[in-house]
Every structure is written in structure tokens, then in C-alpha cells.
XYZ file of C-alpha atoms in Angstrom:
145
model
C -159.187 -39.362 -4.917
C -160.621 -35.998 -5.952
C -159.969 -32.686 -4.554
C -161.634 -29.274 -5.080
C -159.493 -26.440 -6.431
C -158.830 -23.731 -3.833
C -161.654 -21.298 -3.362
C -163.827 -23.287 -5.920
C -166.117 -26.325 -6.030
C -164.354 -27.717 -9.148
C -163.152 -31.111 -8.562
C -159.963 -32.192 -10.060
C -158.357 -35.692 -10.402
C -155.582 -36.770 -8.068
C -153.122 -36.433 -10.899
C -153.704 -32.544 -11.168
C -150.114 -31.110 -11.094
C -148.621 -34.498 -10.167
C -145.174 -34.701 -12.017
C -145.270 -38.513 -11.749
C -147.886 -38.639 -14.571
C -145.666 -36.734 -17.063
C -142.084 -36.978 -15.958
C -139.519 -34.411 -17.194
C -137.591 -35.547 -20.188
C -134.335 -35.792 -18.218
C -135.940 -38.109 -15.669
C -136.127 -41.062 -18.016
C -134.028 -42.356 -20.981
C -136.098 -45.027 -22.771
C -139.312 -46.949 -22.871
C -138.335 -49.073 -20.013
C -137.358 -46.265 -17.653
C -140.508 -44.338 -18.593
C -142.623 -47.404 -17.789
C -140.921 -47.928 -14.542
C -141.635 -44.234 -13.482
C -145.274 -44.124 -14.604
C -146.626 -47.575 -14.088
C -147.117 -47.223 -10.347
C -149.572 -44.277 -10.920
C -151.307 -45.753 -13.870
C -153.842 -47.663 -11.587
C -155.088 -44.252 -10.299
C -156.776 -43.686 -13.651
C -159.038 -46.726 -13.392
C -161.653 -45.139 -11.230
C -161.255 -41.584 -12.708
C -164.352 -40.065 -14.387
C -162.154 -37.696 -16.233
C -160.319 -40.004 -18.585
C -162.028 -39.144 -21.935
C -161.764 -35.358 -20.992
C -158.023 -35.971 -20.108
C -157.326 -37.399 -23.638
C -159.267 -34.684 -25.412
C -157.408 -32.054 -23.524
C -153.858 -33.416 -23.600
C -154.173 -34.778 -27.240
C -151.472 -37.264 -26.804
C -151.192 -38.484 -30.214
C -150.750 -35.325 -32.157
C -148.690 -33.848 -29.475
C -146.294 -36.822 -29.107
C -146.960 -36.931 -25.494
C -144.910 -38.951 -22.986
C -146.607 -40.059 -19.679
C -149.960 -41.069 -18.208
C -153.073 -39.653 -19.816
C -156.639 -41.034 -19.812
C -155.783 -44.422 -18.190
C -152.947 -45.085 -20.651
C -149.243 -44.713 -20.691
C -148.096 -43.031 -23.781
C -144.568 -42.691 -25.380
C -144.060 -40.347 -28.350
C -147.844 -40.129 -28.675
C -148.341 -43.964 -28.836
C -150.102 -45.998 -26.317
C -147.530 -48.515 -24.624
C -149.703 -49.713 -21.662
C -153.197 -49.373 -20.439
C -154.649 -49.469 -16.921
C -156.689 -52.604 -15.886
C -160.340 -52.080 -16.197
C -160.126 -49.014 -18.592
C -162.463 -49.219 -21.565
C -161.793 -48.005 -25.104
C -165.164 -46.108 -24.919
C -163.420 -43.015 -23.423
C -160.922 -42.785 -26.447
C -161.589 -40.168 -28.958
C -163.689 -41.239 -31.982
C -161.782 -42.293 -34.870
C -160.595 -39.757 -37.680
C -161.687 -40.197 -41.213
C -161.277 -43.614 -42.665
C -157.698 -44.620 -43.843
C -156.960 -47.025 -46.682
C -155.890 -49.521 -44.132
C -159.086 -49.629 -42.094
C -160.551 -53.138 -42.058
C -157.159 -54.703 -41.780
C -154.686 -55.656 -39.080
C -152.689 -52.594 -39.965
C -155.959 -50.470 -39.666
C -156.655 -51.860 -36.223
C -153.098 -51.124 -35.101
C -153.279 -47.535 -36.443
C -156.346 -46.919 -34.308
C -154.436 -48.329 -31.308
C -151.361 -46.394 -31.970
C -153.401 -43.085 -32.252
C -155.381 -43.918 -29.026
C -158.657 -43.943 -30.831
C -161.780 -46.021 -30.868
C -162.013 -48.392 -33.777
C -163.935 -47.439 -36.838
C -166.861 -49.597 -37.964
C -164.597 -51.450 -40.467
C -161.976 -52.149 -37.982
C -164.375 -53.272 -35.385
C -166.033 -55.690 -37.795
C -162.623 -56.957 -38.793
C -161.609 -57.467 -35.042
C -164.870 -59.383 -34.538
C -164.380 -61.719 -37.513
C -160.656 -62.287 -36.566
C -161.802 -63.231 -32.870
C -164.347 -65.617 -34.354
C -161.673 -67.207 -36.556
C -159.184 -67.493 -33.901
C -161.840 -69.091 -31.572
C -162.756 -71.452 -34.372
C -159.118 -72.432 -34.951
C -158.632 -73.041 -31.286
C -161.658 -75.287 -31.193
C -160.553 -77.429 -34.095
C -157.153 -77.741 -32.620
C -158.644 -79.271 -29.519
C -160.792 -81.677 -31.324
C -159.417 -85.332 -31.029
C -158.154 -86.906 -34.185
C -159.718 -90.155 -35.105
C -157.205 -93.038 -35.651
């Protein structure tokens, strides 16, 4: 999985200089073709200990990156797929709070930028999950005739 650079003891991930992780612009036309090209290599990110460093170095959101970075597939700087078993803990910390934080739009904004959720959005997500679970539970209860 990992190799040492020539004449060094510095380990590099298997994606180092592998063009399948960031295909040339002419190699794909749309979201589907980029996904078809990159999805086969996405799983290689799952065991990689460099995911957080990869995201910090590539800066996919501000640079509008297309390809695989940090266990995620990016298109125009937005996450469109994530490798199985990859945690959001390796994502960059959120930027300063936005007016939409603590709402569905705020959660979506963090996801689009490939950030961890801020406290307001994490709390909102937790409340929404509890609400959805309560709704699902009440939908399963039999109705008395």
C-alpha cells in the first residue's frame, strides 16, 4: 500500500503520482464519466493514514478540484462520493460560522465544502435524527380500531 520515495525513508500513499486519482480534464466529460473513472480507486483511500493531510494539501474546495482526495470524490470542489469506512474526523475544521449554520442549508454547506460540521450544525443533525427516528417509530405503531 505504501512505498518509500527513492533514496529516502519517507512513506507515500499508493496514489502518489497515480493519474487515476486526478484524471486529466479531457479524460472525462461529466459527473458520471468522472465517477466511472475514479470510483475504482476510491477504496484505496479507506486504510490510508494520510487522508486529512491530503485534504489540507490539495484544498479541494477552494481550488475546485476534480478527482479523488482524502477518501472522497470531488467535482468542482464539491464532494460527490465518499469511500466506505471514511470518517468525517479527517475533514478540515469548519470555517467561521455562516448565517445558515444550524439549518439544513448549513449542514449541506459544510458537506459541499468538505468540512466537519460546526457545533450548531452538529446539534441540528442530532435533533433531526432524533425527530426522524421518533416519526419512524410512531409510523410503526398499530392504530387502534
